[in-house]
Tab-separated table of C-alpha atoms and ligand atoms in Angstrom:
chain	number	residue	atom	x	y	z
A	1	MET	CA	15.013	-19.579	-9.245
A	2	ALA	CA	11.905	-17.771	-8.070
A	3	LYS	CA	11.316	-16.937	-4.475
A	4	ILE	CA	7.751	-17.952	-3.662
A	5	ILE	CA	5.797	-15.654	-1.355
A	6	ALA	CA	2.282	-16.394	-0.086
A	7	ILE	CA	0.173	-13.404	0.943
A	8	SER	CA	-2.075	-14.816	3.602
A	9	ASN	CA	-4.297	-13.999	6.551
A	10	GLN	CA	-7.408	-15.969	7.549
A	11	LYS	CA	-9.150	-12.691	8.201
A	12	GLY	CA	-11.102	-11.291	5.270
A	13	GLY	CA	-10.700	-7.863	3.715
A	14	VAL	CA	-7.321	-6.985	5.221
A	15	GLY	CA	-5.636	-6.100	1.921
A	16	LYS	CA	-4.204	-9.478	0.824
A	17	THR	CA	-5.249	-9.150	-2.816
A	18	THR	CA	-4.388	-5.451	-3.039
A	19	THR	CA	-0.954	-6.336	-1.689
A	20	ALA	CA	-0.457	-9.398	-3.918
A	21	VAL	CA	-1.445	-7.529	-7.099
A	22	ASN	CA	0.507	-4.374	-6.385
A	23	LEU	CA	3.593	-6.090	-4.992
A	24	ALA	CA	3.660	-8.268	-8.120
A	25	ALA	CA	3.219	-5.203	-10.353
A	26	CYS	CA	5.930	-3.214	-8.568
A	27	LEU	CA	8.407	-6.100	-8.727
A	28	ALA	CA	7.667	-6.410	-12.453
A	29	GLU	CA	8.123	-2.652	-12.862
A	30	PHE	CA	11.545	-3.065	-11.214
A	31	GLY	CA	12.538	-5.518	-13.925
A	32	MET	CA	11.661	-8.803	-12.233
A	33	SER	CA	9.874	-11.659	-13.933
A	34	VAL	CA	6.803	-12.252	-11.798
A	35	LEU	CA	4.059	-14.865	-11.695
A	36	LEU	CA	0.966	-14.110	-9.636
A	37	VAL	CA	-1.024	-17.192	-8.615
A	38	ASP	CA	-4.655	-16.572	-7.706
A	39	ILE	CA	-5.819	-19.375	-5.395
A	40	ASP	CA	-8.950	-17.562	-4.195
A	41	PRO	CA	-12.286	-18.621	-5.750
A	42	GLN	CA	-13.321	-14.944	-5.559
A	43	GLY	CA	-10.747	-14.315	-8.313
A	44	ASN	CA	-10.104	-10.748	-7.194
A	45	ALA	CA	-6.430	-10.807	-8.177
A	46	THR	CA	-7.419	-12.108	-11.609
A	47	SER	CA	-9.951	-9.367	-12.318
A	48	GLY	CA	-7.715	-6.814	-10.576
A	49	LEU	CA	-5.179	-7.349	-13.349
A	50	GLY	CA	-7.830	-7.167	-16.051
A	51	VAL	CA	-7.695	-10.895	-16.792
A	52	GLU	CA	-10.902	-12.711	-17.635
A	53	LYS	CA	-12.220	-15.320	-15.195
A	54	ASN	CA	-12.797	-17.909	-17.868
A	55	ARG	CA	-14.000	-21.324	-16.728
A	56	ASP	CA	-13.276	-22.837	-20.129
A	57	THR	CA	-9.593	-22.000	-20.297
A	58	ALA	CA	-6.787	-23.184	-18.048
A	59	ASN	CA	-6.934	-21.830	-14.507
A	60	THR	CA	-5.987	-22.643	-10.913
A	61	TYR	CA	-8.900	-25.039	-10.457
A	62	ARG	CA	-8.001	-27.089	-13.506
A	63	LEU	CA	-4.381	-27.091	-12.462
A	64	LEU	CA	-5.175	-28.408	-8.987
A	65	ILE	CA	-7.447	-31.177	-10.194
A	66	GLY	CA	-4.906	-32.237	-12.819
A	67	GLU	CA	-6.839	-31.133	-15.898
A	68	CYS	CA	-4.111	-28.877	-17.243
A	69	SER	CA	-0.376	-28.388	-16.939
A	70	VAL	CA	1.130	-25.448	-15.097
A	71	LYS	CA	2.578	-24.114	-18.332
A	72	ASP	CA	-0.878	-24.067	-19.903
A	73	ALA	CA	-2.357	-22.421	-16.826
A	74	ILE	CA	-0.082	-19.376	-17.053
A	75	ALA	CA	-1.613	-16.405	-18.858
A	76	PRO	CA	0.035	-13.128	-19.851
A	77	THR	CA	-1.228	-9.809	-18.492
A	78	ALA	CA	-1.168	-6.385	-20.109
A	79	PHE	CA	1.800	-5.514	-17.897
A	80	PRO	CA	5.359	-6.364	-19.020
A	81	GLY	CA	7.035	-9.064	-16.961
A	82	LEU	CA	3.843	-9.954	-15.101
A	83	PHE	CA	2.048	-13.279	-15.634
A	84	ILE	CA	-0.868	-14.871	-13.836
A	85	ILE	CA	-2.478	-18.200	-13.130
A	86	PRO	CA	-6.103	-16.997	-13.059
A	87	SER	CA	-8.825	-18.234	-10.765
A	88	THR	CA	-12.502	-18.899	-11.328
A	89	VAL	CA	-15.396	-19.642	-9.025
A	90	ASP	CA	-14.969	-23.367	-9.790
A	91	LEU	CA	-12.081	-23.312	-7.360
A	92	ALA	CA	-14.620	-23.241	-4.525
A	93	GLY	CA	-15.370	-26.884	-5.324
A	94	ALA	CA	-11.730	-27.950	-5.263
A	95	GLU	CA	-11.711	-28.640	-1.542
A	96	ALA	CA	-14.271	-31.446	-1.839
A	97	GLU	CA	-12.755	-32.795	-5.025
A	98	LEU	CA	-9.292	-32.995	-3.536
A	99	LEU	CA	-10.431	-34.806	-0.378
A	100	SER	CA	-9.292	-38.174	-1.616
A	101	ALA	CA	-6.244	-36.946	-3.558
A	102	ASP	CA	-2.810	-38.134	-2.489
A	103	ASN	CA	-0.557	-35.408	-1.134
A	104	ARG	CA	-3.337	-32.911	-1.706
A	105	GLU	CA	-1.505	-30.129	0.160
A	106	TYR	CA	1.449	-30.338	-2.218
A	107	ILE	CA	-0.204	-30.133	-5.637
A	108	LEU	CA	0.609	-26.450	-6.147
A	109	ARG	CA	4.175	-26.848	-4.862
A	110	ASP	CA	4.852	-29.669	-7.295
A	111	ALA	CA	3.266	-27.783	-10.200
A	112	LEU	CA	5.204	-24.559	-9.538
A	113	SER	CA	8.481	-26.470	-9.289
A	114	GLU	CA	8.220	-26.986	-13.060
A	115	VAL	CA	8.257	-23.252	-13.823
A	116	ARG	CA	10.130	-21.869	-10.857
A	117	ASP	CA	13.323	-21.261	-12.794
A	118	ARG	CA	11.522	-18.915	-15.236
A	119	TYR	CA	10.643	-16.240	-12.686
A	120	ASP	CA	12.292	-14.100	-10.049
A	121	TYR	CA	9.174	-14.063	-7.862
A	122	ILE	CA	6.009	-16.098	-7.584
A	123	ILE	CA	3.348	-14.352	-5.479
A	124	ILE	CA	0.376	-16.377	-4.224
A	125	ASP	CA	-2.850	-14.576	-3.294
A	126	CYS	CA	-4.613	-16.730	-0.663
A	127	PRO	CA	-8.325	-16.744	0.232
A	128	PRO	CA	-9.444	-15.692	3.730
A	129	SER	CA	-9.594	-19.138	5.302
A	130	LEU	CA	-7.482	-22.072	6.324
A	131	ASN	CA	-8.613	-24.705	3.864
A	132	VAL	CA	-6.822	-27.006	1.492
A	133	LEU	CA	-6.328	-24.121	-0.960
A	134	VAL	CA	-4.462	-22.039	1.602
A	135	LEU	CA	-2.480	-25.090	2.713
A	136	ASN	CA	-1.453	-25.571	-0.924
A	137	GLY	CA	-0.320	-21.939	-0.975
A	138	LEU	CA	1.634	-22.248	2.262
A	139	CYS	CA	3.204	-25.568	1.264
A	140	ALA	CA	4.392	-24.077	-2.024
A	141	ALA	CA	5.817	-20.948	-0.393
A	142	ASP	CA	9.240	-20.084	0.967
A	143	SER	CA	7.758	-17.304	3.008
A	144	MET	CA	4.414	-15.957	4.082
A	145	ILE	CA	3.650	-12.269	4.329
A	146	CYS	CA	0.689	-11.216	6.352
A	147	PRO	CA	-1.138	-7.945	5.642
A	148	LEU	CA	-2.718	-6.531	8.773
A	149	GLN	CA	-5.363	-3.852	8.650
A	150	CYS	CA	-4.749	-0.956	11.024
A	151	GLU	CA	-7.893	-1.494	13.078
A	152	PHE	CA	-8.658	-2.781	16.535
A	153	TYR	CA	-9.854	-6.259	15.540
A	154	ALA	CA	-6.655	-6.910	13.588
A	155	LEU	CA	-4.960	-7.851	16.833
A	156	GLU	CA	-7.484	-10.533	17.671
A	157	GLY	CA	-6.586	-12.833	14.800
A	158	LEU	CA	-2.877	-12.347	15.144
A	159	SER	CA	-2.000	-15.134	17.569
A	160	GLN	CA	-4.147	-17.575	15.588
A	161	LEU	CA	-2.287	-16.567	12.463
A	162	LEU	CA	1.123	-17.184	13.957
A	163	GLU	CA	-0.072	-20.561	15.256
A	164	THR	CA	-1.106	-21.413	11.707
A	165	VAL	CA	2.356	-20.660	10.357
A	166	GLU	CA	3.902	-22.752	13.114
A	167	MET	CA	1.508	-25.622	12.425
A	168	VAL	CA	2.297	-25.572	8.709
A	169	ARG	CA	5.995	-25.329	9.415
A	170	THR	CA	6.094	-28.304	11.776
A	171	ARG	CA	3.661	-30.560	9.948
A	172	LEU	CA	3.791	-29.720	6.260
A	173	ASN	CA	6.539	-27.359	5.087
A	174	ASP	CA	9.596	-26.859	7.271
A	175	ASN	CA	10.950	-24.558	4.564
A	176	LEU	CA	8.285	-21.913	5.298
A	177	SER	CA	9.458	-18.757	7.000
A	178	PHE	CA	7.392	-15.902	8.342
A	179	GLY	CA	8.274	-13.027	6.020
A	180	GLY	CA	6.631	-10.372	8.132
A	181	ILE	CA	3.640	-8.209	8.801
A	182	LEU	CA	2.622	-5.435	6.434
A	183	PHE	CA	0.320	-2.802	7.862
A	184	THR	CA	-2.373	-1.742	5.415
A	185	MET	CA	-5.108	0.902	5.252
A	186	PHE	CA	-3.257	3.207	7.606
A	187	ASP	CA	-5.296	6.297	8.345
A	188	GLY	CA	-3.072	9.138	9.499
A	189	ARG	CA	-6.080	11.129	10.710
A	190	THR	CA	-6.995	8.691	13.468
A	191	ARG	CA	-5.045	7.761	16.564
A	192	LEU	CA	-6.246	4.177	16.274
A	193	SER	CA	-4.078	3.307	13.269
A	194	ALA	CA	-0.910	4.428	15.017
A	195	GLN	CA	-1.956	2.679	18.228
A	196	VAL	CA	-2.517	-0.608	16.436
A	197	ILE	CA	0.973	-0.458	14.918
A	198	GLN	CA	2.526	0.427	18.264
A	199	ASN	CA	0.654	-2.384	19.981
A	200	VAL	CA	1.805	-5.008	17.499
A	201	GLN	CA	5.384	-3.732	17.630
A	202	GLN	CA	5.356	-4.071	21.405
A	203	THR	CA	3.757	-7.492	21.610
A	204	LEU	CA	5.163	-9.292	18.629
A	205	ASN	CA	8.610	-10.630	18.168
A	206	GLU	CA	8.318	-10.970	14.386
A	207	HIS	CA	9.502	-8.954	11.441
A	208	ILE	CA	7.346	-5.916	10.658
A	209	PHE	CA	7.922	-4.149	7.335
A	210	ARG	CA	8.962	-0.514	7.624
A	211	THR	CA	6.600	0.436	4.829
A	212	VAL	CA	3.036	1.143	5.911
A	213	ILE	CA	0.356	1.185	3.210
A	214	PRO	CA	-1.913	4.229	3.562
A	215	ARG	CA	-5.675	4.094	3.194
A	216	SER	CA	-6.181	5.430	-0.305
A	217	VAL	CA	-9.221	5.738	-2.509
A	218	ARG	CA	-7.000	5.301	-5.571
A	219	LEU	CA	-5.894	1.861	-4.335
A	220	SER	CA	-9.503	0.775	-3.940
A	221	GLU	CA	-10.517	2.160	-7.355
A	222	ALA	CA	-7.721	0.552	-9.392
A	223	PRO	CA	-9.151	-3.031	-9.486
A	224	SER	CA	-12.366	-1.886	-11.136
A	225	TYR	CA	-10.205	-0.718	-14.061
A	226	GLY	CA	-8.294	-4.013	-14.092
A	227	GLU	CA	-5.075	-2.200	-13.331
A	228	PRO	CA	-2.457	-2.248	-10.591
A	229	ILE	CA	-1.879	1.084	-8.888
A	230	THR	CA	1.398	1.536	-10.796
A	231	LYS	CA	-0.666	1.884	-13.980
A	232	TYR	CA	-3.883	3.385	-12.620
A	233	ASP	CA	-2.210	6.215	-10.710
A	234	SER	CA	1.524	5.768	-10.881
A	235	ARG	CA	2.362	8.837	-8.816
A	236	SER	CA	-0.147	8.303	-6.030
A	237	ALA	CA	0.844	7.718	-2.426
A	238	GLY	CA	-0.441	4.141	-2.685
A	239	ALA	CA	1.793	3.407	-5.682
A	240	GLU	CA	4.807	4.850	-3.902
A	241	ALA	CA	4.025	2.838	-0.771
A	242	TYR	CA	3.836	-0.440	-2.692
A	243	ARG	CA	7.080	0.441	-4.517
A	244	ASN	CA	8.746	0.963	-1.154
A	245	PHE	CA	7.397	-2.358	0.038
A	246	ALA	CA	8.746	-4.054	-3.115
A	247	ARG	CA	12.139	-2.406	-2.483
A	248	GLU	CA	12.143	-3.904	1.022
A	249	ILE	CA	11.453	-7.338	-0.434
A	250	LEU	CA	14.211	-6.964	-3.041
A	251	SER	CA	16.796	-5.717	-0.595
A	252	GLY	CA	15.921	-8.503	1.862
A	253	ASP	CA	16.620	-10.995	-0.912
A	254	GLY	CA	19.785	-9.228	-2.028
A	255	LYS	CA	18.243	-8.385	-5.411
A	256	ARG	CA	18.714	-5.155	-7.299
A	257	ILE	CA	16.257	-3.162	-9.356
A	258	ARG	CA	16.811	-3.895	-13.042
A	259	SER	CA	15.740	-2.189	-16.205
A	260	ARG	CA	12.630	-3.693	-17.792
A	261	LYS	CA	14.420	-4.502	-21.032
A	262	LYS	CA	15.490	-8.057	-20.227
A	263	LYS	CA	13.974	-11.001	-22.007
A	264	ILE	CA	10.573	-11.899	-20.652
A	265	PHE	CA	9.673	-15.554	-20.297
A	266	ARG	CA	6.286	-17.028	-20.582
B	1	ATP	N1	-4.738	0.693	1.301
B	1	ATP	C1	-6.024	0.665	0.966
B	1	ATP	N2	-6.754	1.799	0.938
B	1	ATP	C2	-8.079	1.781	0.626
B	1	ATP	N3	-8.758	0.670	0.333
B	1	ATP	C3	-8.080	-0.501	0.350
B	1	ATP	C4	-6.692	-0.566	0.661
B	1	ATP	N4	-6.298	-1.865	0.596
B	1	ATP	C5	-7.396	-2.564	0.258
B	1	ATP	N5	-8.461	-1.751	0.108
B	1	ATP	C6	-9.847	-2.131	-0.235
B	1	ATP	O1	-10.349	-2.925	0.841
B	1	ATP	C7	-11.086	-4.013	0.350
B	1	ATP	C8	-10.415	-5.316	0.792
B	1	ATP	O2	-9.137	-5.372	0.232
B	1	ATP	P1	-8.573	-6.703	-0.424
B	1	ATP	O3	-9.546	-7.266	-1.396
B	1	ATP	O4	-7.205	-6.425	-0.886
B	1	ATP	O5	-8.524	-7.618	0.882
B	1	ATP	P2	-8.401	-9.196	0.982
B	1	ATP	O6	-7.717	-9.459	2.281
B	1	ATP	O7	-7.780	-9.749	-0.240
B	1	ATP	O8	-9.927	-9.638	1.034
B	1	ATP	P3	-10.462	-11.160	1.010
B	1	ATP	O9	-10.156	-11.707	2.360
B	1	ATP	O10	-11.928	-11.042	0.711
B	1	ATP	O11	-9.704	-11.869	-0.072
B	1	ATP	C9	-11.130	-3.865	-1.159
B	1	ATP	O12	-12.298	-3.182	-1.508
B	1	ATP	C10	-9.903	-3.017	-1.457
B	1	ATP	O13	-10.051	-2.248	-2.644
B	2	MG	MG1	-8.471	-11.266	-1.523
């Protein structure tokens, strides 16, 4: 039964998609069966894995408005063990279209429940907002991981973010836990990055992952080739950092790294 993890932060450009794509790829590399769900109309996770943003085939938008089944919405990627529900720009219209839908926050949860037993992990890449799409992501998830950019303004959104989790937990999904904060774009040459981490550690009583993702040009280049960092530059510091992060996730869940030879489900 898959563990469902939403990668979320209302703030834009903090590394959500980079984390979702590369965590999913590293877990797959470690032998897990992984489904990445792109619920952002920008579709960055979709193109980041080299999958076409095709409005005519099944995608997250069609899934949410009931035009296709979850099984139809799942597409393979070029990477063994890694599958995706792709997004298109149509998803931007879903909010208005779902306004009158019953249980509109739970559509994704109910859809994923049909395929949950086929995967070890389902990773949801959320858009930078708190709309019905993100609420669908957080209602479907067992835990939410929040990437935080190592910069001064990161701290400003933090309390709002934790309030969001609490709100979702009390009103919509009491199963949701806060998985932790992942620091991204760490720049070892500046004092600011280290100060931001220290500040959060001192003020926040929440889990913070040991792994810190470095600022790396290779990580920012990989999406334009439609590849996760494990393929684009497997030996880079960014690839190693995301592998370490994936190891933390696996050990927290009591799972062990497997060989990639097991049967892969679609
Ligand atoms: N560790 C890193 N080092 C260098 N560049 C990075 C790193 N992580 C992310 N980036 C780059 O920063 C930009 C924002 O990252 P990303 O798209 O992952 O953030 P996001 O939170 O998903 O953004 P949005 O809120 O728009 O969805 C991208 O250009 C990405 O390539
Ligand atoms: Mg994104």
